[in-house]
Amino acid sequence: MNSSGSLDSADPLARYSGLFLRDSAVVSYLDGNSLGRPLTASIERVQQFMTEQWGSRLIRGWGEGWLELPARIGDDLGRVALGAAPGQVVIGDSTTVLVYKLVRAAVDARPDRTEIIIDRENFPTDRYVVEGIAAERGLTVTWIGGESEPESDAGVTAKRLSKKLSDKTAVVVLSHVAYRSGYLAEVPALTELIHAAGALVVWDLSHSVGVVPTQLDAWGVDLATGCSYKYLNGGPGAPAFAYVRSELQGELRQPIQGWIGSRTPFEMGQGYTPADGIGGFTSGTPPIIGMLAMQDMIALIEEVGIDAIRAKSVALTRYAVQLAAELLPDARLASPKDPARRGSHITLDQDGFDEVVPKLWAQGVIPDYREPNGIRIGLSPLSTSFAEVELGIWAIRHPGD
Ligand SMILES: *Cc1c(COP(=O)(O)O)cnc(C)c1O
């Protein structure tokens, strides 16, 4: 196996790690999939916004570009990372709220159908929101996986999905990259199956956006959402994005009828008429400050290219898996073995890891812990070096040294 030093010196993307803010006490950051590091460029952007925009333009700022920001950044994100033509992506709300809005819009567009399909390994918020919508609309949740189907590391495959799809299915809600195992779903094939059953699909891209390329337009995806504080480095609680395929925008109605998503917000009139286009999927005042930092990361992704980022991501997870096999023989890889089948994180399961993680954090090695016994290692390609991976895996082997 190559040393981390030789991998870092051969890495064409190594120089970008210097663009991120670093704290010398954090020697190995392995949680870029949960909260990305800030870019130093964002410090100046936020400061400048405070003084030159908020501080001096005050209320006038809304008419001088702030209100257009959600759709403008959405277009940039669509071009750089999503494979989406302009007018289909908008920034705002949290992923949780957008899952609600998009799934509700989708089930309401299939009024004769009675089921929502989702998998047991999906992120809790997605599952909880779907359960809530089912209760609200009198629908049934049809689950993929769980106790009777212990195939979690295999993720949602065409075979598993086909068994559940029927003419009762209104909507299927899936994650592109599974938050625990890192399993990478085959979006085009699964989307095609779902459409063949006459249903709509909502893809959650939280764990793939900015690190795994997608072609939402070409793949025929209906609806998608995802976080901006993971691999888009937008900062804690930065707003999410929604993708609504242009052909569906006129047909779908989202449930949170707010004034900013109405056709004429400043007429303050009676009765709600949704804005045309993607604007109709927004609701209230956009969180402008939260949208600042993600713009620096989107620009950097454009400069580097999403395919080069994916290539480094694959190299990083491959290296982490090889090292873990050598140094942590008792840990079980709870992620796909084939790098082409996983996103940018891996999970290693071993009893006792719950006690290891606090020791790691105390020494500046920061992965995260996922129940029931997993250490999750998230590798953000532009800010993580191979040396950090090596140091992290050694620390798991000898926690507390
Ligand atoms: C991180 C994540 C979320 C988080 O949703 P928030 O509303 O930002 O808390 C949702 N879904 C998936 C798949 C995630 O990975």
Coordinates of C-alpha atoms and ligand atoms in Angstrom, one line a residue:
M1 CA 0.0 0.0 0.0
N2 CA 1.2 3.5 -0.8
S3 CA 2.1 5.7 2.2
S4 CA -0.2 8.7 2.9
G5 CA 2.8 10.9 2.2
S6 CA 3.2 9.7 -1.3
L7 CA -0.6 9.7 -1.9
D8 CA -0.7 13.4 -0.7
S9 CA 2.2 14.4 -2.9
A10 CA 0.7 12.8 -6.0
D11 CA -2.8 14.3 -5.2
P12 CA -3.6 17.0 -7.8
L13 CA -6.2 18.4 -5.4
A14 CA -3.9 18.6 -2.3
R15 CA -3.4 22.3 -2.7
Y16 CA -7.1 23.1 -2.1
S17 CA -7.0 22.0 1.5
G18 CA -5.1 25.2 2.4
L19 CA -8.2 27.2 1.4
F20 CA -10.1 25.9 4.5
L21 CA -9.9 27.3 8.0
R22 CA -7.9 25.1 10.3
D23 CA -7.6 24.8 14.0
S24 CA -4.3 23.3 15.1
A25 CA -6.0 21.2 17.8
V26 CA -8.0 19.3 15.2
V27 CA -5.4 16.9 13.8
S28 CA -7.8 14.7 11.8
Y29 CA -11.3 15.9 10.7
L30 CA -13.3 12.9 9.6
D31 CA -16.8 14.4 9.7
G32 CA -16.9 16.6 6.6
N33 CA -20.0 14.6 5.6
S34 CA -21.9 16.0 8.7
L35 CA -20.5 19.5 8.9
G36 CA -18.0 20.7 6.3
R37 CA -15.1 23.0 7.3
P38 CA -15.4 26.7 6.5
L39 CA -13.5 28.2 3.6
T40 CA -11.5 31.2 4.7
A41 CA -13.0 33.1 1.7
S42 CA -16.3 32.9 3.5
I43 CA -15.0 34.9 6.5
E44 CA -14.6 37.9 4.2
R45 CA -17.9 37.3 2.3
V46 CA -19.8 37.2 5.6
Q47 CA -18.0 40.3 6.9
Q48 CA -18.5 42.2 3.7
F49 CA -22.2 41.3 3.7
M50 CA -22.6 42.6 7.2
T51 CA -21.0 45.9 6.5
E52 CA -21.7 46.7 2.9
Q53 CA -25.0 45.0 2.4
W54 CA -27.0 44.6 5.6
G55 CA -25.3 47.5 7.4
S56 CA -25.7 50.0 4.7
R57 CA -28.3 48.9 2.3
L58 CA -30.7 47.8 5.1
I59 CA -34.2 47.1 3.9
R60 CA -33.3 48.3 0.3
G61 CA -31.2 45.1 0.0
W62 CA -34.2 43.0 -0.7
G63 CA -34.9 44.8 -3.9
E64 CA -31.2 44.9 -4.8
G65 CA -30.6 41.2 -5.2
W66 CA -31.3 39.5 -1.9
L67 CA -34.7 38.2 -3.1
E68 CA -33.2 36.7 -6.2
L69 CA -30.4 35.0 -4.3
P70 CA -32.2 31.7 -3.6
A71 CA -32.9 31.0 -7.3
R72 CA -29.5 32.4 -8.4
I73 CA -27.5 30.2 -6.1
G74 CA -29.9 27.4 -7.0
D75 CA -29.0 27.8 -10.7
D76 CA -25.3 27.8 -9.9
L77 CA -25.6 24.6 -7.8
G78 CA -27.7 23.0 -10.6
R79 CA -25.0 23.7 -13.2
V80 CA -22.0 22.9 -11.0
A81 CA -23.1 19.8 -9.1
L82 CA -26.6 18.6 -10.0
G83 CA -26.8 18.4 -13.8
A84 CA -29.9 20.7 -13.7
A85 CA -30.7 23.4 -16.2
P86 CA -31.6 26.8 -14.8
G87 CA -35.0 27.5 -13.2
Q88 CA -35.3 24.2 -11.4
V89 CA -33.3 24.6 -8.1
V90 CA -33.9 27.0 -5.2
I91 CA -32.2 27.4 -1.9
G92 CA -34.3 27.8 1.3
D93 CA -35.9 26.0 4.3
S94 CA -34.2 23.0 5.9
T95 CA -34.0 19.5 4.3
T96 CA -36.6 18.3 6.7
V97 CA -39.1 21.0 5.6
L98 CA -38.3 20.5 2.0
V99 CA -38.8 16.7 2.3
Y100 CA -42.2 17.6 3.7
K101 CA -43.0 20.1 1.0
L102 CA -41.9 17.9 -1.9
V103 CA -43.4 14.6 -0.7
R104 CA -46.7 16.3 0.1
A105 CA -46.7 17.9 -3.4
A106 CA -46.0 14.5 -4.9
V107 CA -48.6 12.5 -3.0
D108 CA -51.2 15.1 -3.8
A109 CA -50.4 14.7 -7.5
R110 CA -51.3 11.0 -7.3
P111 CA -54.7 11.2 -5.5
D112 CA -55.8 7.7 -6.6
R113 CA -52.8 6.0 -5.0
T114 CA -52.5 5.0 -1.4
E115 CA -48.8 4.2 -0.6
I116 CA -45.5 5.9 0.0
I117 CA -42.4 3.7 -0.2
I118 CA -39.3 4.4 1.9
D119 CA -36.5 2.3 3.3
R120 CA -35.7 1.6 6.9
E121 CA -32.0 2.7 6.4
N122 CA -33.1 6.1 5.3
F123 CA -32.2 9.1 7.5
P124 CA -34.5 9.5 10.4
T125 CA -36.0 12.8 9.3
D126 CA -37.0 11.4 6.0
R127 CA -38.7 8.5 7.7
Y128 CA -40.4 10.6 10.3
V129 CA -41.7 13.1 7.8
V130 CA -43.1 10.4 5.5
E131 CA -44.8 8.8 8.5
G132 CA -46.3 12.1 9.4
I133 CA -47.6 12.7 5.8
A134 CA -49.1 9.2 5.7
A135 CA -51.0 9.9 8.9
E136 CA -52.1 13.3 7.6
R137 CA -53.3 12.0 4.3
G138 CA -54.6 8.6 5.3
L139 CA -51.9 6.7 3.3
T140 CA -49.8 3.6 4.1
V141 CA -46.0 3.5 4.4
T142 CA -44.5 0.6 2.6
W143 CA -41.0 -0.2 4.0
I144 CA -38.0 -1.6 2.2
G145 CA -35.7 -3.4 4.7
G146 CA -35.9 -3.7 8.4
E147 CA -35.7 -6.7 10.7
S148 CA -37.1 -9.2 8.1
E149 CA -34.8 -8.0 5.3
P150 CA -31.3 -7.6 6.9
E151 CA -29.6 -6.4 3.7
S152 CA -28.8 -3.0 4.9
D153 CA -25.2 -2.7 3.5
A154 CA -26.7 -3.7 0.1
G155 CA -28.8 -0.5 0.1
V156 CA -31.9 0.0 -2.0
T157 CA -31.4 -2.1 -5.2
A158 CA -33.7 -2.4 -8.2
K159 CA -34.6 -5.9 -7.0
R160 CA -35.6 -4.8 -3.5
L161 CA -37.5 -1.8 -4.8
S162 CA -39.4 -3.8 -7.5
K163 CA -40.9 -6.1 -4.9
K164 CA -42.6 -3.2 -3.3
L165 CA -43.7 -1.1 -6.2
S166 CA -47.3 -1.4 -7.4
D167 CA -50.1 0.6 -8.9
K168 CA -50.9 1.8 -5.4
T169 CA -47.5 3.6 -5.1
A170 CA -47.8 7.3 -5.1
V171 CA -44.3 8.3 -4.2
V172 CA -40.9 6.7 -3.4
V173 CA -38.5 8.6 -1.1
L174 CA -34.9 7.5 -1.3
S175 CA -31.4 8.7 -0.4
H176 CA -28.7 8.8 -3.1
V177 CA -26.1 8.0 -0.5
A178 CA -27.2 6.2 2.6
Y179 CA -26.2 8.2 5.7
R180 CA -24.9 5.2 7.7
S181 CA -23.5 2.7 5.2
G182 CA -22.6 5.1 2.5
Y183 CA -24.3 2.9 -0.1
L184 CA -24.7 4.7 -3.4
A185 CA -28.0 4.1 -5.1
E186 CA -28.4 3.8 -8.8
V187 CA -30.5 6.9 -9.4
P188 CA -31.3 6.5 -13.2
A189 CA -32.3 2.8 -12.9
L190 CA -34.4 3.2 -9.8
T191 CA -36.1 6.4 -11.2
E192 CA -37.0 4.5 -14.3
L193 CA -38.5 1.6 -12.4
I194 CA -40.6 4.1 -10.3
H195 CA -41.8 5.9 -13.4
A196 CA -42.8 2.6 -15.0
A197 CA -45.0 2.0 -12.0
G198 CA -46.6 5.4 -12.5
A199 CA -45.2 6.9 -9.3
L200 CA -43.1 9.9 -8.5
V201 CA -39.7 9.9 -6.8
V202 CA -38.1 12.3 -4.3
W203 CA -34.3 11.8 -4.0
D204 CA -32.5 13.1 -0.9
L205 CA -29.0 14.1 -2.0
S206 CA -27.8 15.3 1.4
H207 CA -24.9 12.9 1.5
S208 CA -24.0 13.2 -2.2
V209 CA -24.3 16.8 -3.3
G210 CA -20.9 18.3 -4.0
V211 CA -19.1 15.0 -3.9
V212 CA -20.9 12.5 -6.2
P213 CA -21.9 14.0 -9.6
T214 CA -25.6 13.7 -10.5
Q215 CA -27.4 14.4 -13.8
L216 CA -30.9 15.1 -12.5
D217 CA -32.3 16.4 -15.8
A218 CA -30.8 13.5 -17.9
W219 CA -31.8 10.9 -15.3
G220 CA -35.4 12.0 -15.4
V221 CA -35.6 12.8 -11.7
D222 CA -38.8 14.4 -10.5
L223 CA -37.9 16.0 -7.2
A224 CA -34.8 16.2 -5.1
T225 CA -33.5 18.0 -2.0
G226 CA -30.4 18.0 0.2
C227 CA -28.3 19.8 2.7
S228 CA -25.8 22.5 2.1
Y229 CA -23.8 22.2 5.4
K230 CA -22.3 18.8 4.6
Y231 CA -20.1 18.7 1.4
L232 CA -21.3 22.2 0.4
N233 CA -19.6 23.8 3.5
G234 CA -22.5 26.3 4.0
G235 CA -22.1 26.2 7.8
P236 CA -24.3 25.0 10.6
G237 CA -27.9 25.1 9.7
A238 CA -27.3 26.6 6.3
P239 CA -30.5 26.2 4.2
A240 CA -31.2 23.3 1.9
F241 CA -32.0 23.1 -1.8
A242 CA -35.0 21.9 -3.7
Y243 CA -35.0 20.6 -7.3
V244 CA -38.4 20.4 -9.1
R245 CA -38.2 19.2 -12.7
S246 CA -39.5 22.0 -14.9
E247 CA -42.3 19.9 -16.5
L248 CA -43.7 19.2 -13.0
Q249 CA -43.7 22.8 -11.7
G250 CA -47.1 23.7 -13.1
E251 CA -48.7 20.5 -11.9
L252 CA -47.4 20.2 -8.4
R253 CA -48.6 22.3 -5.4
Q254 CA -46.5 22.4 -2.2
P255 CA -48.4 22.7 1.0
I256 CA -46.8 25.7 2.8
Q257 CA -48.5 28.6 1.1
G258 CA -46.4 31.6 2.2
W259 CA -46.3 35.1 0.9
I260 CA -42.8 34.9 -0.7
G261 CA -43.9 31.9 -2.8
S262 CA -47.0 33.7 -4.0
R263 CA -47.3 35.3 -7.4
T264 CA -47.3 38.9 -6.1
P265 CA -45.8 39.0 -2.5
F266 CA -45.7 42.8 -2.3
E267 CA -49.3 43.4 -3.3
M268 CA -50.2 41.8 0.0
G269 CA -53.6 40.8 -1.4
Q270 CA -56.3 38.3 -0.4
G271 CA -56.0 34.7 -1.4
Y272 CA -52.9 32.7 -2.4
T273 CA -51.8 32.1 -6.0
P274 CA -48.5 30.3 -6.3
A275 CA -45.7 32.0 -8.2
D276 CA -44.9 30.4 -11.6
G277 CA -41.8 28.2 -11.8
I278 CA -39.5 27.2 -9.0
G279 CA -40.5 30.3 -6.9
G280 CA -43.8 28.6 -6.2
F281 CA -42.0 26.0 -4.1
T282 CA -40.7 28.7 -1.7
S283 CA -42.6 29.9 1.3
G284 CA -41.3 32.6 3.6
T285 CA -38.4 35.2 3.8
P286 CA -35.2 33.5 2.5
P287 CA -32.4 33.0 5.1
I288 CA -29.8 35.2 3.2
I289 CA -27.0 35.1 5.8
G290 CA -27.2 31.3 5.7
M291 CA -26.7 31.3 2.0
L292 CA -23.4 33.2 2.0
A293 CA -20.8 30.6 2.7
M294 CA -22.1 27.9 0.3
Q295 CA -21.5 30.3 -2.6
D296 CA -17.7 30.0 -2.0
M297 CA -17.9 26.2 -2.0
I298 CA -20.0 26.1 -5.1
A299 CA -17.5 28.4 -6.9
L300 CA -14.6 26.1 -5.7
I301 CA -16.4 23.0 -6.9
E302 CA -16.9 24.6 -10.3
E303 CA -13.2 25.5 -10.4
V304 CA -12.0 22.0 -9.5
G305 CA -14.7 20.1 -11.3
I306 CA -17.1 17.6 -9.7
D307 CA -15.5 14.6 -11.5
A308 CA -12.1 15.3 -10.1
I309 CA -13.7 15.7 -6.7
R310 CA -15.4 12.3 -7.0
A311 CA -12.1 10.7 -8.1
K312 CA -10.3 11.9 -5.0
S313 CA -13.3 10.9 -2.8
V314 CA -13.0 7.3 -4.2
A315 CA -9.2 7.3 -3.5
L316 CA -9.8 8.5 0.0
T317 CA -12.4 5.9 0.9
R318 CA -10.4 3.2 -0.7
Y319 CA -7.3 4.2 1.3
A320 CA -9.4 4.3 4.6
V321 CA -10.8 0.8 3.9
Q322 CA -7.4 -0.6 3.1
L323 CA -5.9 0.9 6.3
A324 CA -8.8 -0.3 8.4
A325 CA -8.4 -3.8 7.1
E326 CA -4.8 -3.8 8.1
L327 CA -4.9 -1.9 11.4
L328 CA -8.4 -2.7 12.7
P329 CA -8.9 -6.4 12.0
D330 CA -11.8 -6.7 14.4
A331 CA -13.9 -4.0 12.8
R332 CA -16.4 -4.9 10.2
L333 CA -16.8 -2.7 7.2
A334 CA -20.5 -1.7 7.2
S335 CA -20.2 0.0 3.8
P336 CA -20.0 -1.4 0.2
K337 CA -16.6 -2.9 -0.6
D338 CA -16.7 -1.6 -4.1
P339 CA -15.7 2.1 -4.1
A340 CA -18.0 2.7 -7.1
R341 CA -20.9 1.6 -5.0
R342 CA -20.3 4.0 -2.1
G343 CA -20.3 7.8 -1.4
S344 CA -17.6 9.7 0.4
H345 CA -17.9 8.1 3.9
I346 CA -17.5 4.6 5.3
T347 CA -18.7 3.1 8.6
L348 CA -16.8 0.6 10.7
D349 CA -18.7 -1.4 13.2
Q350 CA -17.2 -2.9 16.4
D351 CA -18.5 -3.4 19.9
G352 CA -17.0 -0.7 22.2
F353 CA -16.7 2.0 19.5
D354 CA -19.1 4.1 21.6
E355 CA -16.4 4.4 24.2
V356 CA -13.6 5.1 21.6
V357 CA -15.2 8.1 20.0
P358 CA -15.0 10.5 23.0
K359 CA -11.3 9.6 23.5
L360 CA -10.7 10.4 19.8
W361 CA -12.5 13.8 20.1
A362 CA -10.4 14.6 23.1
Q363 CA -7.3 14.3 21.0
G364 CA -8.5 16.2 18.0
V365 CA -9.5 13.2 15.9
I366 CA -13.1 13.8 14.8
P367 CA -15.1 11.1 13.2
D368 CA -18.7 10.5 14.5
Y369 CA -20.5 7.6 16.2
R370 CA -23.6 6.0 14.7
E371 CA -25.7 3.5 16.6
P372 CA -25.4 0.7 17.4
N373 CA -21.6 0.4 17.2
G374 CA -20.3 2.3 14.3
I375 CA -17.5 4.8 13.7
R376 CA -18.4 6.8 10.7
I377 CA -15.6 8.4 8.7
G378 CA -16.6 11.1 6.3
L379 CA -14.0 12.3 3.8
S380 CA -14.5 15.6 2.2
P381 CA -12.2 15.5 -0.8
L382 CA -11.1 19.2 -1.0
S383 CA -10.3 19.6 2.7
T384 CA -9.1 16.1 3.7
S385 CA -5.6 14.8 3.2
F386 CA -4.5 11.1 3.1
A387 CA -2.3 11.9 6.1
E388 CA -5.4 12.9 8.1
V389 CA -7.0 9.5 7.2
E390 CA -3.9 7.6 8.3
L391 CA -3.7 9.5 11.6
G392 CA -7.4 8.9 12.2
I393 CA -7.2 5.2 11.6
W394 CA -4.1 4.8 13.8
A395 CA -5.9 6.8 16.6
I396 CA -8.9 4.4 16.4
R397 CA -6.4 1.5 16.9
H398 CA -4.8 3.2 19.9
P399 CA -7.4 5.5 21.3
G400 CA -6.0 7.7 24.1
D401 CA -2.3 7.5 23.0
Ligands
LIG1 C1 -28.2 15.3 7.1 C2 -29.5 14.8 6.5 C3 -30.7 15.5 6.7 C4 -30.8 16.6 7.7 O1 -31.9 17.4 7.6 P1 -32.0 18.8 8.3 O2 -33.4 19.2 8.1 O3 -30.9 19.6 7.8 O4 -31.7 18.5 9.8 C5 -31.8 15.0 6.1 N1 -31.8 13.9 5.3 C6 -30.6 13.2 5.0 C7 -30.5 12.1 4.1 C8 -29.4 13.7 5.6 O5 -28.2 13.0 5.4

